[in-house]
Short mmCIF file of C-alpha atoms in Angstrom, two decimals:
data_model
loop_
_atom_site.label_atom_id
_atom_site.label_comp_id
_atom_site.label_asym_id
_atom_site.label_seq_id
_atom_site.Cartn_x
_atom_site.Cartn_y
_atom_site.Cartn_z
CA UNK O 24 113.88 -10.02 81.26
CA UNK O 25 114.47 -6.66 82.88
CA UNK O 26 114.80 -5.94 86.54
CA UNK O 27 115.00 -2.33 87.64
CA UNK O 28 111.99 -0.24 88.71
CA UNK O 29 110.80 1.64 85.62
CA UNK O 30 107.18 2.52 86.31
CA UNK O 31 105.01 4.04 89.05
CA UNK O 32 103.82 0.67 90.33
CA UNK O 33 107.45 -0.23 90.95
CA UNK O 34 107.96 2.54 93.48
CA UNK O 35 106.61 0.31 96.24
CA UNK O 36 109.46 -2.07 95.42
CA UNK O 37 112.28 0.47 95.73
CA UNK O 38 113.04 -0.76 99.24
CA UNK O 39 113.41 -4.29 97.97
CA UNK O 40 115.73 -3.13 95.20
CA UNK O 41 117.99 -1.22 97.57
CA UNK O 42 118.12 -4.25 99.86
CA UNK O 43 119.17 -6.55 97.02
CA UNK O 44 122.87 -7.27 97.38
CA UNK O 45 123.10 -8.41 93.74
CA UNK O 46 122.24 -4.90 92.58
CA UNK O 47 123.67 -2.60 95.22
CA UNK O 48 126.05 -4.48 97.52
CA UNK O 49 126.28 -2.78 100.91
CA UNK O 50 127.83 -5.64 102.85
CA UNK O 51 126.67 -6.40 106.37
CA UNK O 52 124.82 -3.08 106.48
CA UNK O 53 122.58 -4.05 103.52
CA UNK O 54 119.39 -4.46 105.54
CA UNK O 55 120.03 -1.20 107.40
CA UNK O 56 121.35 1.10 104.66
CA UNK O 57 119.07 -0.21 101.90
CA UNK O 58 115.82 1.08 103.44
CA UNK O 59 117.49 4.41 104.34
CA UNK O 60 118.64 4.95 100.75
CA UNK O 61 115.21 3.92 99.52
CA UNK O 62 113.43 6.37 101.85
CA UNK O 63 115.57 9.21 100.52
CA UNK O 64 115.26 8.21 96.85
CA UNK O 65 111.54 7.41 96.58
CA UNK O 66 110.25 11.04 96.59
CA UNK O 67 112.93 11.94 94.05
CA UNK O 68 111.98 9.05 91.78
CA UNK O 69 108.30 9.97 92.04
CA UNK O 70 109.12 13.47 90.78
CA UNK O 71 111.18 12.03 87.95
CA UNK O 72 108.34 9.81 86.76
CA UNK O 73 105.97 12.77 86.94
CA UNK O 74 108.38 14.76 84.76
CA UNK O 75 108.31 12.14 81.98
CA UNK O 76 104.54 11.87 81.89
CA UNK O 77 103.73 9.86 85.00
CA UNK O 78 105.20 6.52 84.00
CA UNK O 79 107.86 4.66 82.10
CA UNK O 80 107.34 3.19 78.62
CA UNK O 81 109.68 0.26 79.26
CA UNK O 82 106.87 -2.26 79.73
CA UNK O 83 105.16 -1.11 76.54
CA UNK O 84 108.36 -1.38 74.53
CA UNK O 85 109.41 -4.69 76.10
CA UNK O 86 106.06 -6.28 75.32
CA UNK O 87 106.07 -4.84 71.80
CA UNK O 88 109.61 -6.00 71.06
CA UNK O 89 108.94 -9.49 72.40
CA UNK O 90 105.64 -9.91 70.54
CA UNK O 91 107.13 -8.70 67.24
CA UNK O 92 110.15 -10.95 67.71
CA UNK O 93 107.88 -13.96 68.18
CA UNK O 94 105.94 -13.12 65.01
CA UNK O 95 109.19 -13.12 63.07
CA UNK O 96 110.32 -16.34 64.75
CA UNK O 97 107.12 -18.10 63.71
CA UNK O 98 108.10 -17.33 60.10
CA UNK O 99 111.84 -17.97 60.16
CA UNK O 100 111.82 -20.90 62.60
CA UNK O 101 108.59 -22.80 61.94
CA UNK O 102 110.07 -25.98 63.38
CA UNK O 103 110.07 -24.38 66.87
CA UNK O 104 106.74 -22.54 66.44
CA UNK O 105 104.49 -21.37 67.88
CA UNK O 106 106.50 -18.91 69.97
CA UNK O 107 104.65 -17.24 72.84
CA UNK O 108 105.95 -13.98 74.36
CA UNK O 109 106.21 -13.29 78.10
CA UNK O 110 107.83 -10.34 79.88
CA UNK O 111 109.17 -10.34 83.44
CA UNK O 112 110.71 -7.53 85.47
CA UNK O 113 112.74 -7.80 88.63
CA UNK O 114 111.14 -4.92 90.54
CA UNK O 115 108.17 -3.85 88.45
CA UNK O 116 105.03 -5.53 87.18
CA UNK O 117 104.84 -8.10 85.76
CA UNK O 118 107.20 -9.60 88.32
CA UNK O 119 109.02 -12.88 87.72
CA UNK O 120 106.55 -14.73 89.95
CA UNK O 121 103.63 -13.40 87.90
CA UNK O 122 105.28 -14.40 84.64
CA UNK O 123 106.02 -17.91 85.89
CA UNK O 124 102.49 -18.36 87.20
CA UNK O 125 101.15 -17.28 83.78
CA UNK O 126 103.39 -19.84 82.09
CA UNK O 127 101.90 -22.59 84.25
CA UNK O 128 98.36 -21.35 83.59
CA UNK O 129 99.03 -21.36 79.84
CA UNK O 130 99.93 -25.04 79.76
CA UNK O 131 103.64 -25.11 80.43
CA UNK O 132 105.00 -27.20 83.31
CA UNK O 133 102.76 -28.88 85.89
CA UNK O 134 103.62 -32.26 84.43
CA UNK O 135 103.19 -31.08 80.83
CA UNK O 136 106.76 -30.04 80.19
CA UNK O 137 107.44 -27.34 77.60
CA UNK O 138 110.40 -25.25 76.55
CA UNK O 139 111.11 -21.68 77.68
CA UNK O 140 113.95 -19.32 76.81
CA UNK O 141 115.01 -16.63 79.27
CA UNK O 142 116.20 -13.88 76.90
CA UNK O 143 117.83 -11.08 78.86
CA UNK O 144 117.27 -7.60 77.48
CA UNK O 145 120.57 -6.47 78.91
CA UNK O 146 122.91 -7.07 75.95
CA UNK O 147 125.91 -6.97 78.29
CA UNK O 148 125.98 -9.36 81.24
CA UNK O 149 126.32 -8.17 84.82
CA UNK O 150 125.73 -10.08 88.03
CA UNK O 151 123.73 -7.03 89.14
CA UNK O 152 121.30 -7.15 86.21
CA UNK O 153 121.04 -10.37 84.21
CA UNK O 154 122.57 -12.37 87.04
CA UNK O 155 120.08 -11.01 89.58
CA UNK O 156 117.17 -11.67 87.20
CA UNK O 157 118.25 -15.25 86.58
CA UNK O 158 118.68 -15.83 90.30
CA UNK O 159 115.09 -14.69 90.74
CA UNK O 160 113.88 -16.94 87.92
CA UNK O 161 115.72 -19.90 89.49
CA UNK O 162 114.10 -19.13 92.85
CA UNK O 163 110.57 -19.12 91.45
CA UNK O 164 111.19 -22.20 89.33
CA UNK O 165 112.05 -24.10 92.51
CA UNK O 166 109.13 -22.65 94.47
CA UNK O 167 106.53 -23.33 91.80
CA UNK O 168 107.84 -26.50 90.16
CA UNK O 169 109.94 -28.29 92.75
CA UNK O 170 113.60 -28.38 93.64
CA UNK O 171 115.02 -30.85 91.11
CA UNK O 172 117.93 -29.00 89.52
CA UNK O 173 118.47 -31.06 86.40
CA UNK O 174 115.88 -33.81 85.92
CA UNK O 175 112.86 -32.65 83.93
CA UNK O 176 111.32 -36.09 83.82
CA UNK O 177 108.64 -34.76 86.14
CA UNK O 178 107.22 -32.61 83.35
CA UNK O 179 108.59 -29.29 84.54
CA UNK O 180 109.54 -26.51 82.13
CA UNK O 181 112.88 -26.91 80.38
CA UNK O 182 114.80 -23.64 80.52
CA UNK O 183 117.60 -22.28 78.41
CA UNK O 184 119.17 -18.84 78.62
CA UNK O 185 120.34 -16.17 76.19
CA UNK O 186 122.51 -14.49 78.77
CA UNK O 187 124.48 -11.93 76.71
CA UNK O 188 124.79 -10.62 73.15
CA UNK O 189 127.00 -7.51 73.28
CA UNK O 190 128.39 -7.59 69.73
CA UNK O 191 125.59 -9.16 67.72
CA UNK O 192 125.67 -7.61 64.25
CA UNK O 193 121.99 -6.60 64.38
CA UNK O 194 122.37 -4.84 67.72
CA UNK O 195 125.46 -3.04 66.44
CA UNK O 196 123.72 -2.05 63.21
CA UNK O 197 120.66 -0.71 65.05
CA UNK O 198 122.83 1.48 67.29
CA UNK O 199 124.99 2.64 64.37
CA UNK O 200 122.00 3.68 62.26
CA UNK O 201 120.59 5.73 65.14
CA UNK O 202 123.97 7.41 65.67
CA UNK O 203 124.20 8.29 61.97
CA UNK O 204 120.70 9.78 62.05
CA UNK O 205 121.60 12.00 65.00
CA UNK O 206 124.92 13.10 63.51
CA UNK O 207 123.04 14.20 60.38
CA UNK O 208 121.38 16.91 62.51
CA UNK O 209 124.72 18.76 62.86
CA UNK O 210 126.06 21.06 60.13
CA UNK O 211 128.26 19.09 57.75
CA UNK O 212 131.34 21.15 58.52
CA UNK O 213 131.11 20.23 62.25
CA UNK O 214 129.82 16.69 61.94
CA UNK O 215 133.10 14.75 62.02
CA UNK O 216 134.21 16.56 65.18
CA UNK O 217 131.10 15.76 67.23
CA UNK O 218 132.14 13.70 70.26
CA UNK O 219 130.20 10.48 70.77
CA UNK O 220 129.58 9.76 74.46
CA UNK O 221 128.43 6.19 75.02
CA UNK O 222 126.61 6.06 78.34
CA UNK O 223 125.88 2.90 80.34
CA UNK O 224 124.47 2.25 83.80
CA UNK O 225 127.34 2.30 86.27
CA UNK O 226 128.31 -0.35 88.82
CA UNK O 227 129.68 -0.12 92.36
CA UNK O 228 133.44 -0.60 92.30
CA UNK O 229 133.05 -3.49 94.74
CA UNK O 230 131.16 -5.34 91.98
CA UNK O 231 133.71 -4.38 89.33
CA UNK O 232 136.63 -5.44 91.53
CA UNK O 233 135.23 -8.89 92.21
CA UNK O 234 135.40 -9.54 88.46
CA UNK O 235 132.01 -8.64 86.98
CA UNK O 236 132.24 -8.90 83.14
CA UNK O 237 129.92 -5.94 82.47
CA UNK O 238 132.52 -3.16 81.89
CA UNK O 239 134.40 -5.28 79.35
CA UNK O 240 131.21 -6.30 77.53
CA UNK O 241 129.92 -2.73 77.35
CA UNK O 242 133.29 -1.66 75.97
CA UNK O 243 133.03 -4.45 73.38
CA UNK O 244 129.67 -3.09 72.20
CA UNK O 245 131.09 0.44 71.97
CA UNK O 246 134.07 -0.72 69.94
CA UNK O 247 131.88 -2.78 67.59
CA UNK O 248 129.61 0.21 66.95
CA UNK O 249 132.63 2.44 66.26
CA UNK O 250 134.01 -0.18 63.85
CA UNK O 251 130.70 -0.14 62.01
CA UNK O 252 130.90 3.68 61.89
CA UNK O 253 134.50 3.39 60.61
CA UNK O 254 135.64 5.42 63.60
CA UNK O 255 134.10 8.50 62.03
CA UNK O 256 134.16 10.53 65.26
CA UNK O 257 136.07 10.83 68.52
CA UNK O 258 134.35 8.89 71.30
CA UNK O 259 134.40 7.99 74.99
CA UNK O 260 132.56 5.60 77.31
CA UNK O 261 131.03 7.06 80.47
CA UNK O 262 128.68 5.83 83.18
CA UNK O 263 125.41 7.02 84.75
CA UNK O 264 122.89 6.36 87.54
CA UNK O 265 125.19 6.13 90.54
CA UNK O 266 123.33 5.67 93.84
CA UNK O 267 124.35 5.05 97.42
CA UNK O 268 127.46 6.01 99.39
CA UNK O 269 130.06 3.67 97.87
CA UNK O 270 132.50 4.31 95.01
CA UNK O 271 131.10 3.62 91.52
CA UNK O 272 132.61 3.09 88.09
CA UNK O 273 133.30 6.39 86.33
CA UNK O 274 133.57 8.88 84.81
CA UNK O 275 129.97 9.87 85.38
CA UNK O 276 128.05 10.95 82.26
CA UNK O 277 126.87 14.24 83.75
CA UNK O 278 130.39 15.17 84.85
CA UNK O 279 131.79 14.21 81.46
CA UNK O 280 129.37 16.54 79.66
CA UNK O 281 130.14 19.37 82.09
CA UNK O 282 133.88 19.00 81.66
CA UNK O 283 133.80 18.79 77.87
CA UNK O 284 131.54 21.83 77.49
CA UNK O 285 133.78 23.75 79.92
CA UNK O 286 136.71 22.94 77.62
CA UNK O 287 134.78 24.32 74.63
CA UNK O 288 133.68 20.96 73.17
CA UNK O 289 129.93 21.58 72.94
CA UNK O 290 128.95 19.23 70.10
CA UNK O 291 128.20 16.05 72.04
CA UNK O 292 125.97 13.07 71.25
CA UNK O 293 124.87 10.78 74.09
CA UNK O 294 124.29 7.13 73.19
CA UNK O 295 122.56 4.91 75.80
CA UNK O 296 124.55 1.82 74.82
CA UNK O 297 123.37 -0.61 77.51
CA UNK O 298 119.62 0.05 77.22
CA UNK O 299 117.28 -1.39 74.58
CA UNK O 300 114.34 0.98 75.14
CA UNK O 301 113.43 4.29 76.72
CA UNK O 302 112.84 4.54 80.45
CA UNK O 303 113.66 6.88 83.32
CA UNK O 304 117.44 6.73 82.73
CA UNK O 305 117.06 8.00 79.17
CA UNK O 306 113.95 10.19 79.36
CA UNK O 307 114.77 11.87 82.64
CA UNK O 308 118.40 11.35 83.62
CA UNK O 309 119.88 11.95 80.18
CA UNK O 310 117.25 14.21 78.58
CA UNK O 311 116.15 16.32 81.56
CA UNK O 312 119.22 16.33 83.80
CA UNK O 313 122.34 15.83 81.71
CA UNK O 314 121.19 17.58 78.52
CA UNK O 315 118.58 19.88 80.05
CA UNK O 316 121.02 21.27 82.60
CA UNK O 317 124.02 21.44 80.26
CA UNK O 318 123.21 24.93 79.04
CA UNK O 319 123.73 23.72 75.47
CA UNK O 320 120.56 21.89 74.49
CA UNK O 321 121.09 22.94 70.89
CA UNK O 322 124.43 21.13 70.59
CA UNK O 323 124.24 18.36 73.21
CA UNK O 324 121.85 15.70 71.88
CA UNK O 325 120.81 12.11 72.56
CA UNK O 326 120.55 9.28 70.05
CA UNK O 327 117.09 7.72 69.79
CA UNK O 328 116.63 4.55 71.83
CA UNK O 329 116.12 1.24 70.03
CA UNK O 330 112.43 0.98 71.01
CA UNK O 331 110.53 -0.13 67.89
CA UNK O 332 113.51 -0.28 65.53
CA UNK O 333 112.83 -3.01 62.92
CA UNK O 334 116.57 -3.62 62.65
CA UNK O 335 116.76 -4.26 66.38
CA UNK O 336 113.68 -6.48 66.52
CA UNK O 337 114.96 -8.55 63.62
CA UNK O 338 118.21 -8.89 65.56
CA UNK O 339 116.28 -10.27 68.54
CA UNK O 340 114.64 -12.85 66.28
CA UNK O 341 117.98 -13.80 64.75
CA UNK O 342 119.55 -14.28 68.19
CA UNK O 343 116.61 -16.39 69.39
CA UNK O 344 116.59 -18.55 66.24
CA UNK O 345 120.31 -19.25 66.53
CA UNK O 346 119.89 -20.11 70.20
CA UNK O 347 117.08 -22.57 69.50
CA UNK O 348 119.04 -24.18 66.67
CA UNK O 349 122.17 -24.76 68.71
CA UNK O 350 120.40 -26.45 71.61
CA UNK O 351 122.73 -24.86 74.16
CA UNK O 352 121.32 -24.25 77.64
CA UNK O 353 123.52 -21.21 78.33
CA UNK O 354 126.84 -19.72 77.30
CA UNK O 355 130.16 -20.95 78.66
CA UNK O 356 130.69 -17.50 80.12
CA UNK O 357 127.57 -17.77 82.25
CA UNK O 358 128.91 -20.90 83.88
CA UNK O 359 132.01 -19.08 85.09
CA UNK O 360 131.63 -17.30 88.43
CA UNK O 361 133.39 -14.02 89.12
CA UNK O 362 136.80 -14.57 90.76
CA UNK O 363 135.62 -12.85 93.92
CA UNK O 364 132.08 -14.31 93.99
CA UNK O 365 130.93 -15.62 97.37
CA UNK O 366 127.20 -15.89 96.61
CA UNK O 367 125.78 -19.37 97.13
CA UNK O 368 122.60 -18.28 95.36
CA UNK O 369 124.61 -17.36 92.29
CA UNK O 370 126.40 -20.72 92.40
CA UNK O 371 123.17 -22.72 92.62
CA UNK O 372 121.47 -20.65 89.90
CA UNK O 373 124.36 -21.21 87.49
CA UNK O 374 124.38 -24.91 88.27
CA UNK O 375 120.68 -25.13 87.57
CA UNK O 376 120.75 -23.44 84.17
CA UNK O 377 123.89 -25.30 83.09
CA UNK O 378 122.22 -28.52 84.27
CA UNK O 379 119.30 -27.91 81.91
CA UNK O 380 121.61 -29.00 79.07
CA UNK O 381 120.56 -32.61 79.60
CA UNK O 382 116.98 -31.69 78.69
CA UNK O 383 117.49 -29.00 76.04
CA UNK O 384 117.18 -30.15 72.43
CA UNK O 385 117.99 -28.04 69.36
CA UNK O 386 114.51 -28.04 67.78
CA UNK O 387 110.83 -28.62 68.27
CA UNK O 388 107.79 -27.83 70.37
CA UNK O 389 105.90 -24.86 71.67
CA UNK O 390 108.36 -22.27 72.96
CA UNK O 391 107.94 -19.43 75.43
CA UNK O 392 110.31 -16.50 75.12
#
C-alpha cells in the first residue's frame, strides 16, 4: 500500500490529500487551508511530473515488486499458495476502493471469505502514511463488506497487516549494496570521506510531538544500514518534502547539501531511506532540485532506488512468509496509539485490525497481498 500522489492522474486528488488531517494536520483550518495549499501546489507538481517524463514510475515498480514477491511466495510457501498481488494507493489510481472492489470481483469476500494481507510499502510506520492508508482500508472494508469489526462468520475477507519492517535484514542489505555501488564511483583516495546523507520524507512537528514513531523507525533503518557498512563513512539523517505553513522535522535535505558544500564538503551521497521505489521525490526533488541545483553534480550523487532489486524483492517475500507463518493479525506496536492521539478513526481502525486476530490462522488458503 502506498498513499501519496505519484502520477498525473493523481493531480486531481491533490485537494483531497491536503485536506487529509492524517497527512498534513492543519487543525480547525484544515478544510480552508488545505484547498488553498493545493491550488498553489498543483501547477508546481504538474511541472515536476513533466520534468521527469510526464508521470511517475511508482505504480509500475509497485506492481512489479508485488507480482515478483508473489511468484517467490508460491515457491517458498506452497501451503499458503496461490498468492495474488493487488496494489492500492491512497491518492492515485488504483485507489483503495478500486482495489477492494477488485478483490470482491475476484472471489474474495461476499460470503466466500478469503485471506488478505495489507503489506505497507513504507518500511517505517507513520500515522501520516501507513496509518492513513490503513484507516482508508478499514473505511472501505466497512462500506463494502459490512460493519462487523471482528466476526468474519459472515464470509467477509480476513485481514492481517504487515505494518512496519524498518530493520529487516533484506531491506538493510538491499540499501547497503546500493550505497556500496555508489561509493565505488568516487576515487579510492576520497571514498572513505564521502558523507552519506540519508533522506526521508519529513513530518509536521505537530505529528512528531504527539508521539508518531516514524522518526525513531527511520533512524533505526539508518543505523542498521551503517552497521552493515561497518560505519565506513560519516553520515547524517535529513528530511525532505516539507509543505504547508507549519514547522516540519529538519534539517531539510536541500539545506543540508547547501551547508555542507559551503563548508567545502562536496562529496555527498543521498540515500532515499524511506522510499522503496523511484517517484517524484527521488527523480525530481532529489535529482533535479537538490543535486541539480547544488552546483556540484559531479560530486553530489544519489544512490539508486530499490526498484527491481532482487535482494529487496526476496526480502519482501521473506517478510510475507514469516507473517503468514506466525498467524499474527498485526504488530503490538500498531495497537498502541500515539500518546497525543485524539483521532477516533485511528482508534476504530486499530481495533478492527487487532480484532482480526480471532479469524487469522497461521497457514492455508488463497491469499491476496
